[in-house]
Short mmCIF file of C-alpha atoms and ligand atoms in Angstrom, two decimals:
data_model
loop_
_atom_site.label_atom_id
_atom_site.label_comp_id
_atom_site.label_asym_id
_atom_site.label_seq_id
_atom_site.Cartn_x
_atom_site.Cartn_y
_atom_site.Cartn_z
CA UNK A 1 44.58 -20.21 31.08
CA UNK A 2 42.11 -21.51 28.48
CA UNK A 3 38.84 -19.63 28.95
CA UNK A 4 35.60 -20.82 27.41
CA UNK A 5 33.46 -17.78 26.61
CA UNK A 6 29.75 -18.56 26.40
CA UNK A 7 26.97 -16.37 25.05
CA UNK A 8 23.74 -18.31 25.59
CA UNK A 9 20.55 -17.08 23.94
CA UNK A 10 17.09 -18.64 23.89
CA UNK A 11 17.92 -21.03 21.03
CA UNK A 12 21.55 -20.25 20.28
CA UNK A 13 24.83 -20.90 22.09
CA UNK A 14 27.83 -18.94 20.79
CA UNK A 15 31.27 -19.74 22.11
CA UNK A 16 34.95 -18.96 21.84
CA UNK A 17 37.98 -20.51 23.52
CA UNK A 18 40.67 -17.95 24.31
CA UNK A 19 44.10 -18.58 25.85
CA UNK A 20 44.87 -15.67 28.15
CA UNK A 21 46.36 -14.80 31.54
CA UNK A 22 47.55 -11.68 33.36
CA UNK A 23 50.83 -11.63 31.45
CA UNK A 24 49.16 -12.03 28.08
CA UNK A 25 46.64 -9.31 28.94
CA UNK A 26 49.49 -6.92 29.78
CA UNK A 27 51.32 -7.79 26.56
CA UNK A 28 48.19 -7.96 24.39
CA UNK A 29 49.17 -11.48 23.34
CA UNK A 30 45.96 -13.41 24.06
CA UNK A 31 45.31 -16.19 21.53
CA UNK A 32 41.92 -17.15 20.14
CA UNK A 33 41.91 -20.94 19.82
CA UNK A 34 38.41 -21.57 18.47
CA UNK A 35 34.98 -20.15 17.95
CA UNK A 36 31.58 -21.44 16.92
CA UNK A 37 27.86 -21.47 17.35
CA UNK A 38 25.12 -23.99 18.02
CA UNK A 39 21.89 -22.70 16.45
CA UNK A 40 18.34 -24.00 16.86
CA UNK A 41 18.97 -25.54 20.27
CA UNK A 42 15.93 -27.64 21.21
CA UNK A 43 15.68 -29.38 17.83
CA UNK A 44 17.88 -30.44 14.92
CA UNK A 45 20.68 -27.97 15.57
CA UNK A 46 23.06 -26.38 13.08
CA UNK A 47 26.55 -26.49 14.53
CA UNK A 48 29.50 -24.45 13.26
CA UNK A 49 32.98 -24.99 14.69
CA UNK A 50 36.13 -23.20 13.67
CA UNK A 51 39.56 -23.76 15.15
CA UNK A 52 41.87 -20.79 14.53
CA UNK A 53 43.63 -21.14 11.20
CA UNK A 54 41.40 -23.98 9.98
CA UNK A 55 38.34 -24.06 7.76
CA UNK A 56 34.97 -23.88 9.54
CA UNK A 57 33.09 -27.18 9.96
CA UNK A 58 29.33 -27.23 9.72
CA UNK A 59 27.20 -30.15 10.86
CA UNK A 60 23.70 -30.85 12.09
CA UNK A 61 22.70 -32.95 15.09
CA UNK A 62 19.86 -33.10 17.57
CA UNK A 63 20.67 -30.81 20.53
CA UNK A 64 18.06 -31.03 23.26
CA UNK A 65 18.95 -28.11 25.52
CA UNK A 66 21.70 -25.70 26.63
CA UNK A 67 23.52 -28.42 28.58
CA UNK A 68 23.69 -30.68 25.58
CA UNK A 69 24.87 -27.69 23.46
CA UNK A 70 27.76 -27.10 25.91
CA UNK A 71 28.56 -30.84 25.86
CA UNK A 72 28.60 -30.77 22.06
CA UNK A 73 31.05 -27.86 22.09
CA UNK A 74 33.37 -29.60 24.55
CA UNK A 75 33.22 -32.94 22.77
CA UNK A 76 34.33 -31.22 19.57
CA UNK A 77 36.97 -29.03 21.24
CA UNK A 78 38.63 -32.01 22.98
CA UNK A 79 38.46 -34.31 19.94
CA UNK A 80 41.60 -35.11 17.96
CA UNK A 81 40.01 -33.76 14.78
CA UNK A 82 39.33 -30.26 16.16
CA UNK A 83 43.02 -29.47 15.82
CA UNK A 84 43.17 -27.38 19.01
CA UNK A 85 46.59 -28.34 20.33
CA UNK A 86 46.19 -27.16 23.92
CA UNK A 87 42.71 -28.58 24.57
CA UNK A 88 42.77 -32.37 24.79
CA UNK A 89 40.53 -32.99 27.80
CA UNK A 90 37.77 -31.24 29.75
CA UNK A 91 40.42 -30.32 32.36
CA UNK A 92 42.14 -28.15 29.73
CA UNK A 93 39.33 -25.61 30.09
CA UNK A 94 40.35 -23.58 33.15
CA UNK A 95 37.45 -21.14 33.53
CA UNK A 96 34.20 -20.11 31.87
CA UNK A 97 33.15 -16.52 31.16
CA UNK A 98 29.48 -15.83 30.51
CA UNK A 99 27.90 -12.90 28.75
CA UNK A 100 24.95 -11.92 30.95
CA UNK A 101 22.56 -9.32 29.56
CA UNK A 102 21.12 -7.64 32.65
CA UNK A 103 22.88 -7.04 35.93
CA UNK A 104 20.45 -4.39 37.23
CA UNK A 105 21.94 -1.94 39.73
CA UNK A 106 23.58 -4.70 41.68
CA UNK A 107 26.37 -5.69 39.30
CA UNK A 108 28.71 -2.82 38.50
CA UNK A 109 31.52 -5.05 37.23
CA UNK A 110 32.21 -8.66 36.29
CA UNK A 111 32.02 -11.18 39.16
CA UNK A 112 32.92 -14.74 40.04
CA UNK A 113 29.70 -16.71 40.06
CA UNK A 114 28.59 -18.03 43.45
CA UNK A 115 25.14 -19.27 44.45
CA UNK A 116 24.39 -15.76 45.68
CA UNK A 117 25.48 -14.18 42.40
CA UNK A 118 23.33 -16.67 40.50
CA UNK A 119 20.35 -15.65 42.64
CA UNK A 120 21.16 -12.01 41.86
CA UNK A 121 21.12 -12.76 38.11
CA UNK A 122 17.80 -14.56 38.56
CA UNK A 123 16.47 -11.50 40.39
CA UNK A 124 17.14 -9.47 37.21
CA UNK A 125 14.93 -11.77 35.08
CA UNK A 126 12.05 -9.32 35.53
CA UNK A 127 14.17 -6.67 33.79
CA UNK A 128 15.29 -8.93 30.93
CA UNK A 129 12.74 -11.72 30.61
CA UNK A 130 13.94 -12.70 27.14
CA UNK A 131 17.66 -12.86 27.91
CA UNK A 132 18.55 -13.53 31.55
CA UNK A 133 16.80 -16.94 31.76
CA UNK A 134 18.97 -18.21 28.88
CA UNK A 135 22.08 -16.83 30.61
CA UNK A 136 21.10 -18.61 33.84
CA UNK A 137 20.61 -21.86 31.92
CA UNK A 138 24.09 -21.42 30.43
CA UNK A 139 25.65 -21.01 33.88
CA UNK A 140 23.82 -24.07 35.22
CA UNK A 141 24.76 -26.11 32.15
CA UNK A 142 28.44 -25.22 32.54
CA UNK A 143 28.30 -26.19 36.23
CA UNK A 144 26.87 -29.57 35.30
CA UNK A 145 29.37 -30.18 32.51
CA UNK A 146 32.54 -28.90 34.27
CA UNK A 147 31.62 -29.42 37.93
CA UNK A 148 31.00 -26.79 40.60
CA UNK A 149 34.75 -26.37 41.22
CA UNK A 150 35.53 -24.68 37.89
CA UNK A 151 35.57 -20.88 38.20
CA UNK A 152 32.79 -19.20 36.24
CA UNK A 153 32.50 -15.46 35.76
CA UNK A 154 29.53 -13.29 34.74
CA UNK A 155 30.22 -10.28 32.51
CA UNK A 156 27.22 -7.97 32.26
CA UNK A 157 26.06 -5.90 29.27
CA UNK A 158 24.78 -3.28 31.69
CA UNK A 159 27.76 -3.03 34.07
CA UNK A 160 29.84 -0.46 32.16
CA UNK A 161 26.93 1.99 32.21
CA UNK A 162 26.53 1.86 35.99
CA UNK A 163 28.68 5.00 36.16
CA UNK A 164 25.91 7.09 34.55
CA UNK A 165 25.00 10.01 36.83
CA UNK A 166 21.37 10.17 38.08
CA UNK A 167 20.50 13.03 35.71
CA UNK A 168 21.35 10.71 32.80
CA UNK A 169 19.85 7.47 34.10
CA UNK A 170 16.59 8.72 35.60
CA UNK A 171 13.49 9.18 33.48
CA UNK A 172 11.21 12.12 34.26
CA UNK A 173 8.59 9.79 35.69
CA UNK A 174 7.20 9.58 39.23
CA UNK A 175 10.25 8.98 41.41
CA UNK A 176 8.46 6.18 43.28
CA UNK A 177 8.59 4.11 40.08
CA UNK A 178 12.34 4.18 40.34
CA UNK A 179 12.29 3.54 44.09
CA UNK A 180 9.78 0.73 43.94
CA UNK A 181 10.52 -0.89 40.58
CA UNK A 182 13.99 0.36 39.60
CA UNK A 183 12.62 1.94 36.41
CA UNK A 184 15.65 3.75 34.99
CA UNK A 185 18.04 3.72 32.05
CA UNK A 186 20.50 0.82 32.35
CA UNK A 187 21.99 0.72 28.86
CA UNK A 188 23.39 -2.33 27.06
CA UNK A 189 26.31 -3.29 24.77
CA UNK A 190 28.46 -2.15 27.72
CA UNK A 191 31.17 -4.72 27.03
CA UNK A 192 31.47 -3.45 23.45
CA UNK A 193 31.56 0.26 24.36
CA UNK A 194 34.11 -0.48 27.08
CA UNK A 195 36.28 -2.56 24.75
CA UNK A 196 36.43 0.02 21.95
CA UNK A 197 37.13 2.84 24.43
CA UNK A 198 40.02 0.71 25.74
CA UNK A 199 41.36 0.03 22.21
CA UNK A 200 41.07 3.74 21.41
CA UNK A 201 43.37 4.69 24.25
CA UNK A 202 45.76 1.85 23.39
CA UNK A 203 45.95 3.19 19.82
CA UNK A 204 46.67 6.69 21.06
CA UNK A 205 48.80 5.68 24.03
CA UNK A 206 46.74 7.80 26.42
CA UNK A 207 45.51 7.24 29.98
CA UNK A 208 42.01 6.09 30.90
CA UNK A 209 41.34 9.46 32.54
CA UNK A 210 42.03 11.23 29.22
CA UNK A 211 39.40 9.25 27.27
CA UNK A 212 36.62 11.57 26.09
CA UNK A 213 34.84 9.90 23.20
CA UNK A 214 31.48 9.03 21.69
CA UNK A 215 31.23 5.34 20.79
CA UNK A 216 28.69 4.10 18.24
CA UNK A 217 27.87 0.39 18.26
CA UNK A 218 25.94 -0.12 15.02
CA UNK A 219 25.03 -3.77 14.46
CA UNK A 220 21.67 -5.53 14.50
CA UNK A 221 21.19 -3.80 17.81
CA UNK A 222 22.51 -0.23 17.91
CA UNK A 223 23.55 2.06 20.73
CA UNK A 224 25.63 5.14 21.39
CA UNK A 225 27.62 5.97 24.51
CA UNK A 226 29.20 9.16 25.83
CA UNK A 227 32.44 8.34 27.62
CA UNK A 228 34.22 10.80 29.88
CA UNK A 229 37.44 10.01 31.77
CA UNK A 230 36.98 6.39 30.68
CA UNK A 231 33.54 6.07 32.29
CA UNK A 232 30.19 5.81 30.53
CA UNK A 233 28.21 8.97 31.38
CA UNK A 234 25.29 8.50 29.00
CA UNK A 235 23.96 5.86 26.65
CA UNK A 236 21.04 5.52 24.28
CA UNK A 237 19.47 2.22 25.34
CA UNK A 238 17.23 2.36 28.39
CA UNK A 239 15.41 0.06 30.78
CA UNK A 240 15.46 -2.37 27.85
CA UNK A 241 17.39 -2.38 24.55
CA UNK A 242 14.39 -0.82 22.76
CA UNK A 243 15.25 2.84 23.38
CA UNK A 244 17.54 5.07 21.35
CA UNK A 245 18.84 4.53 17.83
CA UNK A 246 16.96 2.92 14.95
CA UNK A 247 17.95 -0.78 14.82
CA UNK A 248 17.41 -3.78 12.54
CA UNK A 249 13.95 -4.55 13.91
CA UNK A 250 13.65 -2.19 16.93
CA UNK A 251 12.11 1.25 16.65
CA UNK A 252 14.41 3.08 19.06
CA UNK A 253 12.92 6.31 20.49
CA UNK A 254 9.16 6.75 20.01
CA UNK A 255 6.44 8.72 21.75
CA UNK A 256 5.14 6.30 24.43
CA UNK A 257 1.59 7.51 23.73
CA UNK A 258 1.79 5.46 20.50
CA UNK A 259 1.39 2.28 22.56
CA UNK A 260 -2.14 3.06 23.67
CA UNK A 261 -3.16 4.77 20.46
CA UNK A 262 -2.15 1.96 18.11
CA UNK A 263 -3.44 -0.67 20.54
CA UNK A 264 -6.91 0.86 20.29
CA UNK A 265 -6.71 1.44 16.51
CA UNK A 266 -5.47 -2.03 15.58
CA UNK A 267 -6.89 -4.02 18.47
CA UNK A 268 -3.48 -5.05 19.78
CA UNK A 269 -2.65 -5.99 23.37
CA UNK A 270 0.28 -4.16 25.06
CA UNK A 271 2.37 -7.33 24.58
CA UNK A 272 1.57 -7.35 20.86
CA UNK A 273 2.51 -3.67 20.47
CA UNK A 274 5.72 -4.34 22.40
CA UNK A 275 6.50 -7.21 20.05
CA UNK A 276 5.93 -5.03 16.93
CA UNK A 277 8.20 -2.32 18.33
CA UNK A 278 10.94 -4.87 19.07
CA UNK A 279 10.64 -7.28 16.17
CA UNK A 280 8.90 -5.62 13.23
CA UNK A 281 10.04 -2.00 13.38
CA UNK A 282 13.36 -0.25 12.71
CA UNK A 283 14.95 -0.85 9.30
CA UNK A 284 12.58 -3.76 8.65
CA UNK A 285 9.47 -1.80 9.58
CA UNK A 286 10.27 1.25 7.46
CA UNK A 287 11.55 -0.60 4.40
CA UNK A 288 9.12 -3.52 4.56
CA UNK A 289 12.01 -5.50 3.08
CA UNK A 290 14.72 -6.51 5.51
CA UNK A 291 16.47 -5.74 8.80
CA UNK A 292 19.85 -6.24 7.13
CA UNK A 293 21.67 -2.98 6.37
CA UNK A 294 23.84 -4.46 3.63
CA UNK A 295 20.76 -5.74 1.77
CA UNK A 296 19.04 -2.38 2.20
CA UNK A 297 22.01 -0.49 0.78
CA UNK A 298 22.09 -2.88 -2.20
CA UNK A 299 18.36 -2.44 -2.69
CA UNK A 300 18.59 1.35 -2.51
CA UNK A 301 21.48 1.34 -5.00
CA UNK A 302 20.28 -1.26 -7.47
CA UNK A 303 16.54 -0.68 -7.62
CA UNK A 304 16.36 2.78 -6.10
CA UNK A 305 13.72 1.50 -3.68
CA UNK A 306 12.14 4.53 -1.99
CA UNK A 307 11.46 2.92 1.36
CA UNK A 308 14.88 1.27 1.50
CA UNK A 309 16.39 4.74 0.98
CA UNK A 310 14.11 6.19 3.63
CA UNK A 311 15.06 3.51 6.17
CA UNK A 312 18.76 4.25 5.66
CA UNK A 313 18.16 8.00 5.88
CA UNK A 314 16.17 7.74 9.12
CA UNK A 315 18.84 5.41 10.57
CA UNK A 316 21.68 7.85 9.81
CA UNK A 317 19.71 10.90 10.92
CA UNK A 318 19.00 9.36 14.33
CA UNK A 319 22.68 8.49 14.83
CA UNK A 320 23.64 12.06 13.89
CA UNK A 321 21.17 13.47 16.45
CA UNK A 322 22.67 11.34 19.20
CA UNK A 323 26.20 12.40 18.26
CA UNK A 324 25.09 16.03 18.57
CA UNK A 325 23.40 15.36 21.90
CA UNK A 326 26.45 13.59 23.32
CA UNK A 327 28.78 16.35 22.10
CA UNK A 328 26.68 18.68 24.22
CA UNK A 329 26.55 16.23 27.15
CA UNK A 330 30.35 15.91 27.14
CA UNK A 331 31.05 19.57 26.37
CA UNK A 332 32.91 18.39 23.25
CA UNK A 333 34.70 15.11 22.58
CA UNK A 334 38.05 14.11 21.11
CA UNK A 335 36.81 11.31 18.90
CA UNK A 336 33.94 9.39 17.44
CA UNK A 337 34.37 5.61 17.31
CA UNK A 338 32.40 3.36 14.95
CA UNK A 339 31.97 -0.34 15.76
CA UNK A 340 29.50 -3.23 15.21
CA UNK A 341 28.74 -4.95 11.89
CA UNK A 342 27.54 -1.73 10.21
CA UNK A 343 30.02 0.62 11.88
CA UNK A 344 32.99 -1.64 11.08
CA UNK A 345 32.06 -2.44 7.49
CA UNK A 346 30.05 0.31 5.87
CA UNK A 347 31.93 3.41 4.61
CA UNK A 348 28.64 4.64 3.17
CA UNK A 349 26.79 4.73 6.50
CA UNK A 350 29.80 6.28 8.26
CA UNK A 351 30.02 8.97 5.59
CA UNK A 352 26.32 9.75 5.87
CA UNK A 353 26.43 9.96 9.67
CA UNK A 354 29.37 12.38 9.46
CA UNK A 355 27.98 14.43 6.56
CA UNK A 356 27.66 18.17 7.16
CA UNK A 357 29.31 18.07 10.59
CA UNK A 358 32.10 20.52 9.79
CA UNK A 359 30.53 22.88 12.35
CA UNK A 360 31.78 20.58 15.12
CA UNK A 361 35.19 20.20 13.51
CA UNK A 362 34.49 16.83 11.91
CA UNK A 363 35.99 16.13 8.52
CA UNK A 364 36.25 12.59 7.15
CA UNK A 365 39.04 11.50 4.85
CA UNK A 366 37.10 9.74 2.04
CA UNK A 367 39.98 7.46 1.01
CA UNK A 368 40.66 6.36 4.61
CA UNK A 369 36.94 5.81 5.15
CA UNK A 370 36.65 3.62 2.03
CA UNK A 371 39.73 1.63 3.03
CA UNK A 372 38.30 0.61 6.41
CA UNK A 373 36.14 -2.45 5.81
CA UNK A 374 36.42 -6.08 6.91
CA UNK A 375 37.16 -5.19 10.51
CA UNK A 376 40.19 -3.03 9.72
CA UNK A 377 41.05 -0.78 12.66
CA UNK A 378 42.19 2.82 12.28
CA UNK A 379 41.66 6.52 11.76
CA UNK A 380 39.24 7.64 9.03
CA UNK A 381 39.08 11.42 9.65
CA UNK A 382 41.19 13.94 7.75
CA UNK A 383 44.47 15.09 9.29
CA UNK A 384 43.13 18.54 10.20
CA UNK A 385 39.83 17.27 11.67
CA UNK A 386 39.31 18.60 15.21
CA UNK A 387 37.07 15.65 16.03
CA UNK A 388 38.94 12.44 15.13
CA UNK A 389 36.94 9.50 13.77
CA UNK A 390 38.02 5.89 14.20
CA UNK A 391 36.81 2.48 13.14
CA UNK A 392 37.52 0.00 15.94
CA UNK A 393 36.20 -3.54 15.52
CA UNK A 394 34.63 -4.72 18.74
CA UNK A 395 35.73 -7.90 20.52
CA UNK A 396 33.35 -8.58 23.39
CA UNK A 397 34.56 -12.17 23.75
CA UNK A 398 38.14 -11.06 24.36
CA UNK A 399 37.00 -8.67 27.07
CA UNK A 400 34.86 -11.42 28.65
CA UNK A 401 37.87 -13.78 28.64
CA UNK A 402 40.11 -11.09 30.16
CA UNK A 403 37.55 -10.19 32.84
CA UNK A 404 37.27 -13.89 33.64
CA UNK A 405 41.04 -14.07 34.25
CA UNK A 406 41.00 -10.85 36.29
CA UNK A 407 38.04 -12.01 38.40
CA UNK A 408 39.68 -15.38 39.08
CA UNK A 409 42.83 -13.55 40.25
CA UNK A 410 40.87 -10.89 42.12
CA UNK A 411 42.49 -7.98 40.25
CA UNK A 412 40.56 -4.78 39.36
CA UNK A 413 38.85 -4.54 36.01
CA UNK A 414 39.08 -0.81 35.45
CA UNK A 415 41.48 -0.45 32.57
P1 ADP B 22 24.89 -8.31 15.92
O1 ADP B 22 24.41 -7.02 16.49
O2 ADP B 22 23.81 -9.35 15.76
O3 ADP B 22 26.18 -8.82 16.51
P2 ADP B 22 26.49 -7.38 13.72
O4 ADP B 22 27.28 -6.51 14.63
O5 ADP B 22 27.20 -8.49 13.02
O6 ADP B 22 25.21 -7.97 14.40
O7 ADP B 22 25.83 -6.43 12.62
C1 ADP B 22 24.94 -6.92 11.67
C2 ADP B 22 24.60 -5.79 10.72
O8 ADP B 22 25.81 -5.34 10.06
C3 ADP B 22 23.62 -6.18 9.61
O9 ADP B 22 22.67 -5.18 9.43
C4 ADP B 22 24.53 -6.28 8.39
O10 ADP B 22 23.86 -6.03 7.19
C5 ADP B 22 25.51 -5.16 8.69
N1 ADP B 22 26.68 -5.24 7.82
C6 ADP B 22 27.65 -6.19 7.80
N2 ADP B 22 28.53 -5.94 6.80
C7 ADP B 22 28.09 -4.81 6.17
C8 ADP B 22 28.55 -4.03 5.07
N3 ADP B 22 29.64 -4.37 4.39
N4 ADP B 22 27.83 -2.93 4.73
C9 ADP B 22 26.74 -2.59 5.39
N5 ADP B 22 26.26 -3.27 6.44
C10 ADP B 22 26.92 -4.36 6.83
#
């Protein structure tokens, strides 16, 4: 089955085409055929296409909306020049898997999209006003391009965290707020945490029920998850992706009283404060330079910039605090797993997060840590370390493609 995986944002459509089926899932032999991105949808778009094993191709063209972005992708994929052997016509795409940001409490796993499911995703727009509308547009665009008969599946960022117990997902706020408005912790990056927990047990050859790990997704957005018996039992993001760790431009945890205080001091509306906390805080806010960790590390090294150093220090300190908290929540874990652009590529950040944690039996192997860059998977802790540490590159698109196959065949997704 050739699955088109779509991740539709407000002005960006990312895609992959993955050949997979139940047999390939069992044998771990799925094949990525192509990937790419259409950026600046709504104007003169920048389009990058890359068939597996070929050089990327970059072009620009006017792309009006999400539908025309999906059409552009399909026109390229089915063209002779794309070089994708098994995709020659629209009919060679057999299903579409969508990344959907918010599934609320309703969606606890991936589902085949029906009119009712689409209405359910629309009902979650309140909870994710920036993301879910773009996801809905992506689903509608794919229906228009491929016809209503082609199976489409929604894979939710929140679904994996629906196993959180009430003491982890409820805030200590008036209970009616939860009852009336569903104010609670939902958590995000669920597909990534679930994927790396799955890879971890594949690497070790252990059962789902024996998976007791802390997963750290450190990218532009950052989140931690505590995983017990394969299920997420706590996570750092909340009602929205703002809570928890320090991120590229998001503050993570802050005292909510700051909202009112700074609003009055600087004459900002609640929406403006919200925007600063989401878009101008985190690494960018502290350093005043950039939200990009690699640039910050270069800056701290080359020009010894004080605020760049401070931003990195605060980032690592917050991660360390969450690791400690989740060790307590789990009553001890077997491993720590790093993923995401920073977690997969930066030995320096990993070393600083793990620094001084011998008390919990954590000892990194410096040479192994240094050797794991460029998405290399493997163990980076020392042989005697009681808490193992792994780098496991995430692959949300693969999990979306696999869930799409499983949903089409009606087989369970717990694995
Ligand atoms: P997204 O969350 O948007 O998918 P990524 O997971 O790709 O983003 O992570 C992007 C972050 O990873 C950026 O802050 C980038 O600087 C950082 N990063 C990528 N490579 C390195 C590296 N070698 N060292 C440090 N940080 C890196």
